[in-house]
PDB file of C-alpha atoms in Angstrom:
ATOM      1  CA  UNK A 918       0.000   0.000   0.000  1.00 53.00           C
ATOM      2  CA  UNK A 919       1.530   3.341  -0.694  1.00 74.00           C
ATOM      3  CA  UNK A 920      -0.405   5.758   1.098  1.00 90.00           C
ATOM      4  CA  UNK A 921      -3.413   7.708   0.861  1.00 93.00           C
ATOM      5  CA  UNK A 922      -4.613   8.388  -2.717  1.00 95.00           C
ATOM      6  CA  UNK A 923      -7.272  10.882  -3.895  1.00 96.00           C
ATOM      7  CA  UNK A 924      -8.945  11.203  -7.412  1.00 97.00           C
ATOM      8  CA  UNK A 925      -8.712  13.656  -8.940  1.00 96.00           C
ATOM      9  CA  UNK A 926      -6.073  15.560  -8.011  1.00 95.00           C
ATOM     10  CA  UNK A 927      -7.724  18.829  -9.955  1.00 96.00           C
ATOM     11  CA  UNK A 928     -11.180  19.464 -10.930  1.00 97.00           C
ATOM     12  CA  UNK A 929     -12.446  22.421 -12.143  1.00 98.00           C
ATOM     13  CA  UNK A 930     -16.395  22.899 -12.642  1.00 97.00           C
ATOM     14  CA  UNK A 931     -19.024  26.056 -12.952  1.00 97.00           C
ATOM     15  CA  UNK A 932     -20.808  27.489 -10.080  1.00 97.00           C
ATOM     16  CA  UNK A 933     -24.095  25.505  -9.492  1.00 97.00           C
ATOM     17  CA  UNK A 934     -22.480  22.062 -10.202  1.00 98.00           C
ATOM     18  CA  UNK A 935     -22.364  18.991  -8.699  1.00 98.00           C
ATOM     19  CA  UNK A 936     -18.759  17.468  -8.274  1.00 98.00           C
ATOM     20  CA  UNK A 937     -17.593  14.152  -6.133  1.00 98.00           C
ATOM     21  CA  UNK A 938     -14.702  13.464  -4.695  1.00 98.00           C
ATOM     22  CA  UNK A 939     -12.961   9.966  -3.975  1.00 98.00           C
ATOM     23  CA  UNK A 940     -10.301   9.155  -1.201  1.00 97.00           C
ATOM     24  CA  UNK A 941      -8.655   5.561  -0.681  1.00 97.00           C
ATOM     25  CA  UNK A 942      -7.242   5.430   2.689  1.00 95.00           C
ATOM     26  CA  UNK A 943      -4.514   3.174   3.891  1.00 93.00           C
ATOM     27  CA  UNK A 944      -6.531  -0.334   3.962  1.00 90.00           C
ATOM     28  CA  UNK A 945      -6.193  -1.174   7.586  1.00 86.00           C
ATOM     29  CA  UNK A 946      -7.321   2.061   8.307  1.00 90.00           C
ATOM     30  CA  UNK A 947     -10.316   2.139  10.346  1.00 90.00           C
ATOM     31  CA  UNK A 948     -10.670   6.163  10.778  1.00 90.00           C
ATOM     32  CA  UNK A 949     -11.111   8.662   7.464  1.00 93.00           C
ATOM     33  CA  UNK A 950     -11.015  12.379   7.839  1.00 93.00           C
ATOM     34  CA  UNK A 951     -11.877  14.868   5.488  1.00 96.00           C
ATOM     35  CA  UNK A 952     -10.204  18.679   5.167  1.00 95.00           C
ATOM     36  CA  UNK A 953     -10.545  21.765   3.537  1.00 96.00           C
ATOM     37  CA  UNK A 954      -7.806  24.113   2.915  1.00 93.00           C
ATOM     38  CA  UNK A 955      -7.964  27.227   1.209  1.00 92.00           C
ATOM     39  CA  UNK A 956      -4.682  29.173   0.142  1.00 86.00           C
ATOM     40  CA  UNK A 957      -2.709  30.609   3.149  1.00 84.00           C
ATOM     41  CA  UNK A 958      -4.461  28.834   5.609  1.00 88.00           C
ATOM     42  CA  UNK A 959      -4.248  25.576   7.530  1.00 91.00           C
ATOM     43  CA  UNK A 960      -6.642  22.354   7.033  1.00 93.00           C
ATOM     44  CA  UNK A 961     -10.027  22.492   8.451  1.00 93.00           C
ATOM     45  CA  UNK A 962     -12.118  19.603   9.472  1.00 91.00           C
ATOM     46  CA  UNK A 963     -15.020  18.889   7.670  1.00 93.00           C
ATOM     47  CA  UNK A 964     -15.808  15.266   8.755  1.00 93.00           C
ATOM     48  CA  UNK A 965     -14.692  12.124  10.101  1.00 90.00           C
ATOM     49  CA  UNK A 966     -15.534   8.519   9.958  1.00 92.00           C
ATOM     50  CA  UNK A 967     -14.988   5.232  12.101  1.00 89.00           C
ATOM     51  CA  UNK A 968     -15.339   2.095  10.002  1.00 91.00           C
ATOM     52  CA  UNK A 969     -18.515   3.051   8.021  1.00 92.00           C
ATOM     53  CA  UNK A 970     -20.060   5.164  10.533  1.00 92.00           C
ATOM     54  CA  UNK A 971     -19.837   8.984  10.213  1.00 92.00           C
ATOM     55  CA  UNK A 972     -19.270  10.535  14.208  1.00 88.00           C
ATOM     56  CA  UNK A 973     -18.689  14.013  13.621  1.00 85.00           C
ATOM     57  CA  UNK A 974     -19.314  16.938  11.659  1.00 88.00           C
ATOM     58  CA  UNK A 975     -18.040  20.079  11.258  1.00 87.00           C
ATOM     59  CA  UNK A 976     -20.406  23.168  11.052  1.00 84.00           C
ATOM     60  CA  UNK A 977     -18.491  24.112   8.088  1.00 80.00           C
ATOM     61  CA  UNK A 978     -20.156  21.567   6.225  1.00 84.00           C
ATOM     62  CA  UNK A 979     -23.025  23.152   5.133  1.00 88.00           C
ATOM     63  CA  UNK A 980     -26.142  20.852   3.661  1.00 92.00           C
ATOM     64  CA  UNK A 981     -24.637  21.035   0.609  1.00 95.00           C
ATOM     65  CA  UNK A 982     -21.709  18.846   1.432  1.00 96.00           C
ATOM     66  CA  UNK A 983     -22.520  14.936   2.542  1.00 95.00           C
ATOM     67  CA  UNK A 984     -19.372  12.478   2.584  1.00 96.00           C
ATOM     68  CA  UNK A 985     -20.099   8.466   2.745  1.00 96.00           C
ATOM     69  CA  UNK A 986     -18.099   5.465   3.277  1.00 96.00           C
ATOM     70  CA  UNK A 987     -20.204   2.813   2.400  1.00 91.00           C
ATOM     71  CA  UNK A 988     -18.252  -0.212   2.933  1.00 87.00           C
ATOM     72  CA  UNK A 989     -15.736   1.445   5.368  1.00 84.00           C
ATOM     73  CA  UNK A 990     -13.400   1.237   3.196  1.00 91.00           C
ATOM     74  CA  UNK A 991     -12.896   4.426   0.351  1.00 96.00           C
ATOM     75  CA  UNK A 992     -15.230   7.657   1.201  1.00 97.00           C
ATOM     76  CA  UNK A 993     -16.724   9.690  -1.398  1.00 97.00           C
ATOM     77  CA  UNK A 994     -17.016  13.720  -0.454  1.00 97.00           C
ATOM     78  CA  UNK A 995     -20.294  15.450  -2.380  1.00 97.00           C
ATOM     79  CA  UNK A 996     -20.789  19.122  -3.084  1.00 97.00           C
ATOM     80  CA  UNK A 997     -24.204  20.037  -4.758  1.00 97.00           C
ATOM     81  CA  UNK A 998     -24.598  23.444  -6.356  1.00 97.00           C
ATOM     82  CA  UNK A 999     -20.875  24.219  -5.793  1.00 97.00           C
ATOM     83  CA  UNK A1000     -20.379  28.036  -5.534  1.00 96.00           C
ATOM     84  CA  UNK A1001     -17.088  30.333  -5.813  1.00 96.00           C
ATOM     85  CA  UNK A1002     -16.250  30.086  -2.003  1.00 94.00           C
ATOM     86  CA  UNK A1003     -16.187  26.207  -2.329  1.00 96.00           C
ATOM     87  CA  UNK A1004     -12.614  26.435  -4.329  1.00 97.00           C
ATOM     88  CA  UNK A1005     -10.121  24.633  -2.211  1.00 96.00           C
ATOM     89  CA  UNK A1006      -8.377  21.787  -1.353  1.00 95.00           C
ATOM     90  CA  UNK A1007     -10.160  18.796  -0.267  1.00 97.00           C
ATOM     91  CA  UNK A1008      -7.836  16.679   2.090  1.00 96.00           C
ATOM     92  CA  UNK A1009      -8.512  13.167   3.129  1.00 96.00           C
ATOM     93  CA  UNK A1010      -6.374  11.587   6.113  1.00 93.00           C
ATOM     94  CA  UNK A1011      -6.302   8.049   7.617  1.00 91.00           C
ATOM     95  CA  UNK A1012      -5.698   6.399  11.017  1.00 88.00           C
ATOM     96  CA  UNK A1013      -5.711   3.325  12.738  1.00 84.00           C
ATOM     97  CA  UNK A1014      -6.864   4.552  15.975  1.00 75.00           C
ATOM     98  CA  UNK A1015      -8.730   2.862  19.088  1.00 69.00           C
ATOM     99  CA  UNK A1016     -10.364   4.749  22.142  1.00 59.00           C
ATOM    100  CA  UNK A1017      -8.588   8.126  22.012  1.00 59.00           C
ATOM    101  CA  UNK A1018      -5.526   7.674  21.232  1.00 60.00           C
ATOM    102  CA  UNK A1019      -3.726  10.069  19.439  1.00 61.00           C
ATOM    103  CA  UNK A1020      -2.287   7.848  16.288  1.00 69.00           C
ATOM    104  CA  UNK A1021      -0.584   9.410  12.757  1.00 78.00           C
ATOM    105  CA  UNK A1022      -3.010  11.065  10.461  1.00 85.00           C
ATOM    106  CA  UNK A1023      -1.724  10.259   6.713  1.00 88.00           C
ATOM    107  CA  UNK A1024      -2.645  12.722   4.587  1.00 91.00           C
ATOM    108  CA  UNK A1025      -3.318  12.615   0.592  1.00 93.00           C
ATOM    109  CA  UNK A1026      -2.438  15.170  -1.720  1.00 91.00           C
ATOM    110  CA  UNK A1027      -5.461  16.325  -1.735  1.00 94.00           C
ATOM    111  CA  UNK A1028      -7.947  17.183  -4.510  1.00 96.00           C
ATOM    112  CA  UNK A1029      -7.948  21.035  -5.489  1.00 96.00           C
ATOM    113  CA  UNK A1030     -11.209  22.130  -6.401  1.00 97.00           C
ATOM    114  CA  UNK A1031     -11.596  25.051  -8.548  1.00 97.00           C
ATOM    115  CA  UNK A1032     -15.535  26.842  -9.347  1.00 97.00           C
ATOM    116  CA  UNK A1033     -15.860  28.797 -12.062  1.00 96.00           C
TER     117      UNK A1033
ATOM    118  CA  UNK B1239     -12.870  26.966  21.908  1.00 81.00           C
ATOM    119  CA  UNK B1240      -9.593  25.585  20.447  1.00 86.00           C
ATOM    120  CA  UNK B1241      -7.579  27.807  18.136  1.00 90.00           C
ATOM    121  CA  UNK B1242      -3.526  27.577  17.508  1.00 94.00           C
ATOM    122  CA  UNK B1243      -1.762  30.835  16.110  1.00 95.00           C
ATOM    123  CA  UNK B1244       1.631  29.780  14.470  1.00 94.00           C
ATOM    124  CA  UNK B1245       4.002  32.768  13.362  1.00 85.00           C
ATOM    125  CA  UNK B1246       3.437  34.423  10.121  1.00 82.00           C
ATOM    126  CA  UNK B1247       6.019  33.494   7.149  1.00 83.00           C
ATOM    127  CA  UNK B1248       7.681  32.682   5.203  1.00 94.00           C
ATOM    128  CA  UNK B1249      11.018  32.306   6.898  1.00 96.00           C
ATOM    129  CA  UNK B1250      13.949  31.690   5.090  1.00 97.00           C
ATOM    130  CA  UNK B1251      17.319  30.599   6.812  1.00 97.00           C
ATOM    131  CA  UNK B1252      20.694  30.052   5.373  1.00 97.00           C
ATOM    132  CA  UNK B1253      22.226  26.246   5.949  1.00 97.00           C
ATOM    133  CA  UNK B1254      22.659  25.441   9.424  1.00 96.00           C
ATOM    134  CA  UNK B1255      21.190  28.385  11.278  1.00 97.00           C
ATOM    135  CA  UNK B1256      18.833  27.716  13.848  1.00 97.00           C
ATOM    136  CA  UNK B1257      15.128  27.401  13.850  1.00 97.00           C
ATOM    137  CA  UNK B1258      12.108  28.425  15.876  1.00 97.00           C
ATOM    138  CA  UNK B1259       8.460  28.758  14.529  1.00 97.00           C
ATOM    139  CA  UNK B1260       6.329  29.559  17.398  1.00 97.00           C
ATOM    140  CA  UNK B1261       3.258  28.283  18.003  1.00 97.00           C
ATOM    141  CA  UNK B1262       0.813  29.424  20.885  1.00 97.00           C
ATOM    142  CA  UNK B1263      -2.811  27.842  21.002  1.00 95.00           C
ATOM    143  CA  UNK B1264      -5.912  28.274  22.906  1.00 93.00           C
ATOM    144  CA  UNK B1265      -7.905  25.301  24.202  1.00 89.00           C
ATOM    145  CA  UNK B1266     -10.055  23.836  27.068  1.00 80.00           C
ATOM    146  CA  UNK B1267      -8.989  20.641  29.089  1.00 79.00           C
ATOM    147  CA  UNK B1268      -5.488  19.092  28.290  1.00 82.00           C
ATOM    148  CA  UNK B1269      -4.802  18.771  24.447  1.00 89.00           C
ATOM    149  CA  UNK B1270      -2.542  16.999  22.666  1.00 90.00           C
ATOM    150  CA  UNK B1271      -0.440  18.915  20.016  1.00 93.00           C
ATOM    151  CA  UNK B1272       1.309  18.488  16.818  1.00 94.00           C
ATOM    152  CA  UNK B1273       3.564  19.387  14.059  1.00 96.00           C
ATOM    153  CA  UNK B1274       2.723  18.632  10.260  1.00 95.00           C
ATOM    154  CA  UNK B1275       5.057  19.202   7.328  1.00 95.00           C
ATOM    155  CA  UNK B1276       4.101  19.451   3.837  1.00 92.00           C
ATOM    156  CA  UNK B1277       7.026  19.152   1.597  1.00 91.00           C
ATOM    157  CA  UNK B1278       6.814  20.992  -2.153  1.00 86.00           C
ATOM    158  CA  UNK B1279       4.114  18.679  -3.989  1.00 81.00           C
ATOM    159  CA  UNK B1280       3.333  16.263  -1.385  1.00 83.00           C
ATOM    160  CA  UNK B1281       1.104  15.647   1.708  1.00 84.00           C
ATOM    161  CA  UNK B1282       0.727  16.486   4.899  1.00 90.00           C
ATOM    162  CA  UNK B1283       3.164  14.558   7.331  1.00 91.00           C
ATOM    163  CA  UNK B1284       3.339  14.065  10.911  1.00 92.00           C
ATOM    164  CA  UNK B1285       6.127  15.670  12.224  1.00 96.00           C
ATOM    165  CA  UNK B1286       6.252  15.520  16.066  1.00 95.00           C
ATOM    166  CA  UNK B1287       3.744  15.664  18.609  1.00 93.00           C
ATOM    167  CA  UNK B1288       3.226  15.538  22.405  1.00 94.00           C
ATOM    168  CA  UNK B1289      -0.112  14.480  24.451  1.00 90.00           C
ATOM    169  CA  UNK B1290       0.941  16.181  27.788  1.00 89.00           C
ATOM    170  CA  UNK B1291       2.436  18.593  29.558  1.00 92.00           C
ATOM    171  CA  UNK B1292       6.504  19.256  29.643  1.00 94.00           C
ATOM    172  CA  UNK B1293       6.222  16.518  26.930  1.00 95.00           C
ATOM    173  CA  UNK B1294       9.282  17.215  24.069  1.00 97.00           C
ATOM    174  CA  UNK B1295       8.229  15.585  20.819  1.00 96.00           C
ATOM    175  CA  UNK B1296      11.376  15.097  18.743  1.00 97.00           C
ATOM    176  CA  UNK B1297      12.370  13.870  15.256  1.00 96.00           C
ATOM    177  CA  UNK B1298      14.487  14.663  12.563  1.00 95.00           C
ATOM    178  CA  UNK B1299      16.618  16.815  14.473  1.00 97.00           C
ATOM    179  CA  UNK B1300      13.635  18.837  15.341  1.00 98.00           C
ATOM    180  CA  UNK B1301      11.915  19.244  18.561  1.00 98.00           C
ATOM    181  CA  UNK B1302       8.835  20.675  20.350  1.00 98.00           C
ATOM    182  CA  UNK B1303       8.155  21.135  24.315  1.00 98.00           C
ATOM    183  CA  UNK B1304       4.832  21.104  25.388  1.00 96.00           C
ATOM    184  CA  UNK B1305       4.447  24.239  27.727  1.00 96.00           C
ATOM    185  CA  UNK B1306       0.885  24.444  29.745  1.00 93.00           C
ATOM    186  CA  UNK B1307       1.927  27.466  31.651  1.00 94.00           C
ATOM    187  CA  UNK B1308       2.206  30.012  28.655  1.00 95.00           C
ATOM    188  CA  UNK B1309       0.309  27.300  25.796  1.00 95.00           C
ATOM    189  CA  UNK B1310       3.153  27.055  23.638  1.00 97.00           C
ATOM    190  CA  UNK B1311       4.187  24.182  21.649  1.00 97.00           C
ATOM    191  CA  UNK B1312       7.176  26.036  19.525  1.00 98.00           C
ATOM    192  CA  UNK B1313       9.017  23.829  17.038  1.00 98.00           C
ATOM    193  CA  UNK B1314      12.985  24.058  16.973  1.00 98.00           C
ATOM    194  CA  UNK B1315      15.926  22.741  15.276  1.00 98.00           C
ATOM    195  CA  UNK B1316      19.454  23.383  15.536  1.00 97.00           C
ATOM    196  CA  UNK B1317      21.213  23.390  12.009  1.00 96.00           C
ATOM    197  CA  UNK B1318      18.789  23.680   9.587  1.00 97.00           C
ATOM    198  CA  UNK B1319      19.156  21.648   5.916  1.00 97.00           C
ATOM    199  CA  UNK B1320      17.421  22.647   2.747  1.00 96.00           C
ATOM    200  CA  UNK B1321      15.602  19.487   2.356  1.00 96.00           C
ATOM    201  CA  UNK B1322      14.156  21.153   5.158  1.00 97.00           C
ATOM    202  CA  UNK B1323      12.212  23.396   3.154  1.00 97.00           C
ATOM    203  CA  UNK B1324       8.706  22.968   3.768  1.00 96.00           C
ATOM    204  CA  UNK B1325       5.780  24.389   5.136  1.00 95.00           C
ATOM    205  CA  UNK B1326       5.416  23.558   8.816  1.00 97.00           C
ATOM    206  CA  UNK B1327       1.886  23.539  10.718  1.00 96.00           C
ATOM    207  CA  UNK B1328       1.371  23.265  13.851  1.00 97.00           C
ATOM    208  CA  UNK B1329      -2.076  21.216  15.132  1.00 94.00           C
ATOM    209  CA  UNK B1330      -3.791  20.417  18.294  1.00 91.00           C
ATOM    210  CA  UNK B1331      -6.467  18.038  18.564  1.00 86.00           C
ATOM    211  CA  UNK B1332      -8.546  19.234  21.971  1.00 78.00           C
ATOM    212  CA  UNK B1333      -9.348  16.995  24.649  1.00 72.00           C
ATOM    213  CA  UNK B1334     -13.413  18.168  24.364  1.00 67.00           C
ATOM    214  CA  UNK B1335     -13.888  17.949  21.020  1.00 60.00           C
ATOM    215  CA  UNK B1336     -13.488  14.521  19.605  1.00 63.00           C
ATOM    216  CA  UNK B1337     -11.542  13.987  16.965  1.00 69.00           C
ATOM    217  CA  UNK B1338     -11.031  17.338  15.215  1.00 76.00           C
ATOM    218  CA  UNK B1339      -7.672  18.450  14.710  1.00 85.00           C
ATOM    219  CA  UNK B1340      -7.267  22.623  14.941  1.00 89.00           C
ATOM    220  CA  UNK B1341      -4.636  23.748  12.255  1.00 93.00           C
ATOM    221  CA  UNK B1342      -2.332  26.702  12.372  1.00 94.00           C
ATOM    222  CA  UNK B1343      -1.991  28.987   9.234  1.00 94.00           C
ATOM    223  CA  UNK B1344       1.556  27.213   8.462  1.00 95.00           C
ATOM    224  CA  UNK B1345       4.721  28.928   7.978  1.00 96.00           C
ATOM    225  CA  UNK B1346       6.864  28.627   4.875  1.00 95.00           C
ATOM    226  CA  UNK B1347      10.227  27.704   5.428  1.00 96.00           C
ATOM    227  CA  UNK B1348      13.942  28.241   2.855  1.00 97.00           C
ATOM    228  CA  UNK B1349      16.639  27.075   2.989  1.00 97.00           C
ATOM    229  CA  UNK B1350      19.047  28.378   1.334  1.00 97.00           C
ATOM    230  CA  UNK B1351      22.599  26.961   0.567  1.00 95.00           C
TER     231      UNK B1351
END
């Protein structure tokens, strides 16, 4: 396995359009995190999940975003009617975590979103 | 709430002067605390971290000290390399809030020869 992969890397759409997002995580992962990042600024959580099961959310992500991981394995990130202030990076991260530990987050590259 | 300020960049160092990016953060309960690195075209990698106080996360030459009393977690190194060019972010995740991890702005670190 060599890492955390994301698809696609770029996408560019027009405001009002739907676009999806795809993150493999690191297949003994259990946890999968989803980020935004806009330029000059650090990641901000969106969402997590544990196995299949989505346990948090972010108030950043409005009802226009929903994220699934159906089989616990690879998530899929949805924006509906994407508008200008959606343009960012989308960053997916991994873990094999338990209780609360604090284990490594690996990151993707990310997919960079731009709306037109 | 949680929050982390980091100091503004971009820094740029010549070979083997020393480091410090400072990081200061805000937060409720006892958090644990982190430093990412993102090198040009790549992801986000875990760096260092520490999950209590007077902790000192180390690696790669680099450290951090976990310091309750003024909430600093500021990242050092002694001889800087520039394969240490990066962007450095500092991260807590709070010990209230789950699993969300709080992000600094990042600083932009060069290295020049």
């Amino acid at each position: 396995d060599t890492g955390v992969s994301q698809d696609p890397r770029h996408k560019i759409t027009k405001r009002g359009q739907n676009v999806t997002f795809r993150c493999d995580p690191i297949s003994e992962h259990n946890r999968l995190y989803w980020y935004r990042q806009t330029l000059g600024q650090g990641p901000e959580f969106l969402t997590y999940f544990q196995n299949e099961a989505q346990l948090e959310k972010s108030r950043l992500l409005s009802d226009r975003f929903s994220a699934e991981r159906p089989k616990g394995s690879f998530s899929t990130l949805e924006i509906q009617r994407t508008e200008q202030g959606d343009s960012a990076m989308y960053l997916c991260a991994s873990s094999w975590t338990w209780d609360r530990a604090d284990n490594e987050q690996f990151f993707g590259p990310g997919t960079r979103l731009t709306v037109l | 709430g949680n929050s982390v300020t980091q100091m503004e960049g971009p820094v740029t160092l010549s070979e083997e002067a020393f480091l410090t990016i400072n990081c200061t953060y805000t937060a409720t309960g006892y958090p644990s605390l982190f430093w990412y690195v993102q090198y040009p075209g790549e992801g986000l990698q875990l760096l260092l971290k520490a999950t209590k106080a007077d902790d000192k996360g180390s690696n790669k030459g680099f450290e951090a000290t976990y310091r309750k009393e003024t909430t600093s977690f500021h990242l050092e190194k002694g001889s800087v390399q520039v394969s240490d060019s990066a962007v450095y972010f500092c991260a807590l995740r709070g010990s209230d809030t789950g699993n969300q991890f709080y992000f600094g702005t990042g600083t932009s670190l060069t290295v020049i020869p």
